[in-house]
Amino acid sequence: MNRLRRLFRRRVPPDKVIGPELARDLAQLSVEMGRQIGLLLDRSGGVAAVVVGDNRGLLLPELGRHRGALTRLNGLRLVHTHLGPGGLDQEDINDLANLRLDLVAALTLRPDNSPPAIDLAYLLPQGQTGHGVERMFAPHPAALELDFTQFIHALEEELIRRQKAVTPVTGRDRAFLVSLAALPRTEAEERLLELEDLAGTAGLTVLDRFFFRPRDGRVGGALSPDRVRQINVQALQAGVDLLVFDQDLTPAQVARLAEQTELRVIDRTQLILDIFAQRARTREGKLQVEMAQLSYLLPRLTKKDTGLSRLTGGIGARGPGETKLEIDRRRVRERLANLKRQLEAVKSQRGLHRARRAKAGLPIVSIVGYTNAGKSTLLNNLTRSEVLAEDRLFATLDPTSRRLKFPRDRAIIITDTVGFIRDLPPDLLDAFSATLEELAGADLLLHVLDASSPRLARQAETVTGLLNRLELGRLPRLNVLNKIDLIPAATALALARRYDAVTISALEPATFPPLIQAIGRHLGWTDLWPAE
């Protein structure tokens, strides 16, 4: 133990990976103990940690982000002994990638007590050949021709330079998208393309996508060591600090994946909630988004904290009081109850508005459809209004109603609502119940379909499924095939027949007359446009 403690007082010249004398002493001590011994050395040559393992390997301590920057190496190098033949193994390479070490080196002991051989590896900048790792070998440390100080500075500068070449610094988070679903490759790619659209809407820069099929056929919360190494190496090379998973993850899965990759981890639901939080403008929208976020957060408050925060008195209430975790949960529940009361008031107010519209005798037509199908653009050009319409997901969160005049002094109220999306989080559906109740009083639903989308069929199924889930499948529905200006005329005609839809381009009001006539006929105004 004294000899192990004295290792902390040893220093390595800054230009050396390890000094020959220290390597010899480390090898001798390792042989006498029959255990692997490792040194974590900082860039000044000091010993940051001494790690003692068994005869097969080492268990490294928790290092965290030693230098704090995701675009840089850790600032520590691992030099350890190997009792058996052979140099670095796969576990060493995984440690190199997962901990972002400056390098990892193995001292292979010789039976004749001669100086140990040294085998080292380091991470490569992006774009260089190989699998992201370069290796070097020398028969003994003194024969290693490597000026460590110059080498590590050059390596880190090249890593940063290539990161900037991949994506210029924009202040946006850089992300990898990951699918862990047991799905066919084509379907997984389709889902990740939509996830990439969501990530772009949230303000992320997506640098790569990964498809990992779970071996047991189920969505898993763990990655194999090889997959973790692959992600960590590429994350360092590209300067990525965020993983976005296409599947919803449990709190335990998020914690495990974050621990495995040393990156921030979010799932699809959290990404959608973040988009909604960014897009909410009105008080009602902010209330609904906050309620959805808190409903998502509540079961994920799992951090343990034994600190005391409130002492209570009375029979049965003496003792340590509530923990920080219990108080957090209680406060979230109290805030949720308050939000529900406020949203109930919103529902009552909307009910009054619907009653007034019903009293006026104006039919109500609600526009529904997949997000970014062109609903707000259609509303704007039909009614000559200026509702926010952008080529991005969830541009509209708050319902908007406008009057649309028909011939013979007739009119309707046409309403635009929040767009639907695949696997819409249940917390959002519950929170937006006040908004979605607008659909229940509609006399006709206009289901807007994006004719140019390669995912048209799945999007149509998603909207139909959500309408049925909201018990709105009974309402009359008119399919509207939008964006026909982006596809060939023959394709538009075939899709119109398939979906029994009216074809339009929401950007071109000249295409609206057939749609207006179809709306009139669905409302029973056959005297305006007699059936042909």
Coordinates of C-alpha atoms in Angstrom, one line a residue, residues 160-458:
I160 CA -11.8 21.1 -33.2
R161 CA -10.9 22.2 -36.8
R162 CA -12.7 19.2 -38.3
Q163 CA -15.7 19.7 -36.0
K164 CA -16.0 23.3 -37.3
A165 CA -15.6 22.0 -40.9
V166 CA -18.5 19.6 -40.4
T167 CA -20.9 22.2 -39.0
P168 CA -19.9 25.9 -38.5
V169 CA -20.5 27.2 -35.0
T170 CA -24.1 28.5 -34.9
G171 CA -25.0 28.3 -31.3
R172 CA -27.4 25.5 -32.0
D173 CA -27.1 22.1 -30.2
R174 CA -25.7 19.4 -32.4
A175 CA -27.5 16.1 -32.2
F176 CA -27.5 12.5 -33.3
L177 CA -30.8 10.7 -34.0
V178 CA -31.1 7.1 -32.8
S179 CA -33.7 4.4 -33.4
L180 CA -33.8 1.4 -31.2
A181 CA -37.0 -0.1 -32.7
A182 CA -37.4 -3.6 -33.9
L183 CA -38.7 -2.3 -37.3
P184 CA -37.8 -2.9 -40.9
R185 CA -35.0 -0.7 -42.1
T186 CA -37.2 1.3 -44.5
E187 CA -39.8 2.0 -41.8
A188 CA -37.1 3.0 -39.3
E189 CA -35.6 5.4 -41.8
E190 CA -39.0 6.9 -42.5
R191 CA -39.6 7.5 -38.8
L192 CA -36.1 9.1 -38.4
L193 CA -36.7 11.4 -41.3
E194 CA -39.8 12.8 -39.5
L195 CA -37.7 13.0 -36.3
E196 CA -35.2 15.0 -38.2
D197 CA -37.9 17.4 -39.2
L198 CA -38.9 17.7 -35.6
A199 CA -35.3 18.3 -34.5
G200 CA -34.9 21.0 -37.2
T201 CA -38.1 22.7 -35.9
A202 CA -36.8 22.6 -32.4
G203 CA -33.6 24.3 -33.5
L204 CA -31.2 21.4 -33.5
T205 CA -28.5 20.6 -36.1
V206 CA -28.7 16.9 -36.9
L207 CA -25.3 15.4 -38.0
D208 CA -26.1 11.7 -38.3
R209 CA -28.7 9.0 -37.8
F210 CA -28.2 5.6 -36.2
F211 CA -30.4 2.5 -36.7
F212 CA -29.9 -0.1 -33.9
R213 CA -32.1 -3.1 -34.0
P214 CA -32.5 -4.7 -30.5
R215 CA -31.3 -8.3 -30.4
D216 CA -34.3 -9.5 -28.4
G217 CA -36.8 -7.8 -30.8
R218 CA -38.0 -5.3 -28.2
V219 CA -37.2 -1.6 -27.8
G220 CA -34.3 -1.5 -25.4
G221 CA -32.9 1.1 -23.1
A222 CA -29.3 -0.2 -23.4
L223 CA -26.7 -0.2 -26.1
S224 CA -24.0 -2.7 -26.6
P225 CA -20.4 -1.6 -25.8
D226 CA -19.5 -1.5 -29.5
R227 CA -22.5 0.8 -30.3
V228 CA -21.7 3.0 -27.3
R229 CA -18.1 3.3 -28.6
Q230 CA -19.3 4.1 -32.1
I231 CA -21.6 6.9 -30.9
N232 CA -19.0 8.3 -28.5
V233 CA -16.2 8.4 -31.1
Q234 CA -18.4 10.0 -33.7
A235 CA -19.9 12.4 -31.1
L236 CA -16.4 13.6 -30.2
Q237 CA -15.3 13.9 -33.8
A238 CA -18.4 16.0 -34.7
G239 CA -18.8 17.9 -31.5
V240 CA -22.2 16.4 -30.7
D241 CA -23.7 16.9 -27.3
L242 CA -27.2 15.5 -27.6
L243 CA -28.8 12.2 -28.5
V244 CA -32.5 12.2 -29.6
F245 CA -34.2 8.8 -29.5
D246 CA -37.2 8.1 -31.7
Q247 CA -38.8 5.9 -29.1
D248 CA -40.3 7.0 -25.8
L249 CA -37.9 6.1 -23.0
T250 CA -38.5 5.4 -19.3
P251 CA -36.6 7.4 -16.7
A252 CA -34.4 4.4 -16.0
Q253 CA -33.6 4.0 -19.7
V254 CA -32.7 7.7 -20.1
A255 CA -30.4 7.5 -17.0
R256 CA -28.7 4.4 -18.3
L257 CA -28.2 5.7 -21.8
A258 CA -26.8 9.0 -20.5
E259 CA -24.4 7.1 -18.3
Q260 CA -23.3 4.9 -21.2
T261 CA -22.7 7.7 -23.7
E262 CA -21.9 10.7 -21.4
L263 CA -24.2 12.8 -23.6
R264 CA -27.6 14.4 -22.9
V265 CA -30.4 12.1 -23.9
I266 CA -34.0 13.0 -24.8
D267 CA -36.8 11.1 -26.4
R268 CA -39.3 11.9 -29.0
T269 CA -42.0 13.1 -26.6
Q270 CA -39.6 15.5 -24.8
L271 CA -38.6 16.9 -28.2
I272 CA -42.2 17.5 -29.2
L273 CA -42.9 19.2 -25.8
D274 CA -40.0 21.5 -26.3
I275 CA -41.3 22.5 -29.8
F276 CA -44.7 23.2 -28.3
A277 CA -43.1 25.3 -25.5
Q278 CA -41.2 27.3 -28.2
R279 CA -44.3 27.9 -30.3
A280 CA -46.8 28.7 -27.6
R281 CA -47.7 32.5 -27.7
T282 CA -51.1 32.9 -26.1
R283 CA -51.8 32.4 -22.4
E284 CA -54.0 29.5 -23.2
G285 CA -51.3 27.8 -25.3
K286 CA -48.7 28.3 -22.6
L287 CA -51.0 26.9 -20.0
Q288 CA -51.6 23.8 -22.1
V289 CA -47.9 23.3 -22.8
E290 CA -46.9 23.7 -19.2
M291 CA -49.5 21.2 -18.1
A292 CA -48.2 18.6 -20.7
Q293 CA -44.6 19.2 -19.6
L294 CA -45.4 18.8 -15.9
S295 CA -47.5 15.6 -16.6
Y296 CA -44.4 14.3 -18.5
L297 CA -42.1 15.3 -15.7
L298 CA -44.0 14.0 -12.7
P299 CA -43.2 10.2 -13.1
R300 CA -39.6 11.2 -13.9
L301 CA -38.8 12.8 -10.6
T302 CA -36.7 10.0 -9.4
K303 CA -33.6 11.8 -8.0
K304 CA -33.0 10.7 -4.5
D305 CA -32.3 13.4 -1.9
T306 CA -32.2 12.8 1.8
G307 CA -31.9 16.4 2.8
L308 CA -34.6 17.8 5.0
S309 CA -36.7 20.7 3.7
R310 CA -39.8 20.9 6.0
L311 CA -40.3 19.7 9.5
T312 CA -43.9 18.8 10.3
G313 CA -45.6 18.5 13.6
G314 CA -48.6 16.7 15.1
I315 CA -49.5 13.1 15.8
G316 CA -48.0 10.8 13.1
A317 CA -46.1 13.7 11.5
R318 CA -43.0 13.9 13.7
G319 CA -39.7 12.8 12.2
P320 CA -37.5 13.8 9.3
G321 CA -40.3 15.5 7.3
E322 CA -40.4 15.5 3.6
T323 CA -37.5 14.8 1.3
K324 CA -36.6 17.1 -1.5
L325 CA -38.0 14.6 -4.0
E326 CA -41.4 14.4 -2.2
I327 CA -41.6 18.2 -2.1
D328 CA -40.8 18.4 -5.8
R329 CA -43.6 15.9 -6.6
R330 CA -46.0 17.7 -4.3
R331 CA -45.3 21.0 -5.9
V332 CA -45.7 19.6 -9.4
R333 CA -49.1 18.0 -8.4
E334 CA -50.2 21.3 -6.9
R335 CA -49.2 23.2 -10.0
L336 CA -51.0 20.6 -12.2
A337 CA -54.2 21.0 -10.2
N338 CA -54.0 24.8 -10.6
L339 CA -53.4 24.5 -14.3
K340 CA -56.4 22.1 -14.7
R341 CA -58.6 24.7 -12.9
Q342 CA -57.4 27.4 -15.3
L343 CA -58.0 25.2 -18.3
E344 CA -61.5 24.3 -17.1
A345 CA -62.2 28.1 -17.1
V346 CA -60.9 28.2 -20.7
K347 CA -63.2 25.3 -21.7
S348 CA -66.1 27.2 -20.2
Q349 CA -65.2 30.3 -22.1
R350 CA -64.9 28.4 -25.3
G351 CA -68.2 26.8 -24.7
L352 CA -69.8 30.2 -24.5
H353 CA -68.2 31.2 -27.8
R354 CA -69.5 28.0 -29.4
A355 CA -73.0 28.7 -28.1
R356 CA -72.9 32.1 -29.6
R357 CA -71.9 30.8 -32.9
A358 CA -74.6 28.1 -32.8
K359 CA -77.2 30.8 -31.9
A360 CA -76.0 32.8 -35.0
G361 CA -76.8 29.7 -37.1
L362 CA -73.4 29.7 -38.9
P363 CA -72.1 26.2 -39.8
I364 CA -68.6 25.4 -38.5
V365 CA -66.0 23.8 -40.6
S366 CA -62.8 22.7 -38.9
I367 CA -59.5 22.1 -40.7
V368 CA -57.6 19.0 -39.5
G369 CA -54.6 17.2 -40.7
Y370 CA -51.0 16.2 -40.2
T371 CA -48.7 18.9 -39.1
N372 CA -47.2 21.0 -41.9
A373 CA -49.8 19.8 -44.4
G374 CA -50.8 23.4 -45.2
K375 CA -53.8 24.0 -43.0
S376 CA -52.9 27.6 -42.0
T377 CA -52.0 28.5 -45.5
L378 CA -55.3 27.2 -46.7
L379 CA -57.2 29.2 -44.0
N380 CA -55.2 32.4 -44.9
N381 CA -55.9 32.2 -48.6
L382 CA -59.6 31.1 -48.2
T383 CA -60.4 34.0 -45.8
R384 CA -57.7 36.5 -46.7
S385 CA -56.4 36.5 -43.2
E386 CA -52.9 36.5 -41.8
V387 CA -52.6 33.5 -39.5
L388 CA -49.0 32.5 -39.0
A389 CA -48.1 29.9 -41.7
E390 CA -44.6 28.5 -42.0
D391 CA -43.0 25.5 -43.7
R392 CA -42.2 23.9 -40.3
L393 CA -43.9 21.5 -37.9
F394 CA -46.5 22.8 -35.4
A395 CA -46.5 26.4 -36.7
T396 CA -50.0 26.7 -35.3
L397 CA -50.9 25.8 -31.7
D398 CA -53.8 28.0 -30.9
P399 CA -57.1 27.5 -32.7
T400 CA -58.1 30.3 -35.1
S401 CA -61.6 31.0 -36.5
R402 CA -62.5 33.1 -39.5
R403 CA -65.7 33.8 -41.4
L404 CA -65.9 32.6 -45.0
K405 CA -68.6 34.1 -47.2
F406 CA -70.6 32.1 -49.7
P407 CA -73.0 33.2 -52.4
R408 CA -76.5 34.4 -51.5
D409 CA -75.4 35.9 -48.2
R410 CA -74.5 32.7 -46.7
A411 CA -71.3 32.1 -44.6
I412 CA -69.5 29.6 -42.4
I413 CA -67.0 29.8 -39.6
I414 CA -63.8 28.0 -40.6
T415 CA -61.4 27.0 -37.8
D416 CA -57.7 26.0 -37.9
T417 CA -56.4 23.8 -35.1
V418 CA -53.1 22.2 -34.0
G419 CA -51.7 19.7 -36.3
F420 CA -51.5 16.0 -35.6
I421 CA -48.5 13.8 -35.7
R422 CA -47.6 10.1 -35.3
D423 CA -47.5 8.9 -31.7
L424 CA -48.8 12.3 -30.4
P425 CA -47.9 12.2 -26.6
P426 CA -50.9 11.4 -24.5
D427 CA -50.0 14.2 -22.1
L428 CA -50.4 16.7 -25.0
L429 CA -53.8 15.3 -26.0
D430 CA -55.0 15.7 -22.4
A431 CA -53.6 19.2 -22.1
F432 CA -55.0 20.3 -25.4
S433 CA -58.4 19.0 -24.7
A434 CA -59.8 22.6 -24.5
T435 CA -58.4 23.3 -28.0
L436 CA -59.5 20.0 -29.5
E437 CA -63.0 20.4 -28.2
E438 CA -63.4 22.9 -30.9
L439 CA -63.5 20.0 -33.3
A440 CA -66.5 18.3 -31.5
G441 CA -68.9 21.1 -32.5
A442 CA -67.9 21.1 -36.2
D443 CA -70.5 20.4 -38.9
L444 CA -67.7 19.3 -41.3
L445 CA -64.1 18.4 -41.0
L446 CA -61.7 19.3 -43.8
H447 CA -58.9 16.7 -43.7
V448 CA -55.9 18.3 -45.4
L449 CA -53.5 15.8 -46.9
D450 CA -50.0 16.7 -48.1
A451 CA -49.9 15.2 -51.6
S452 CA -46.2 15.7 -51.9
S453 CA -45.2 13.8 -48.8
P454 CA -43.7 10.3 -49.3
R455 CA -45.4 9.4 -46.0
L456 CA -48.9 10.4 -47.2
A457 CA -50.5 7.0 -46.5
R458 CA -49.1 6.8 -42.9

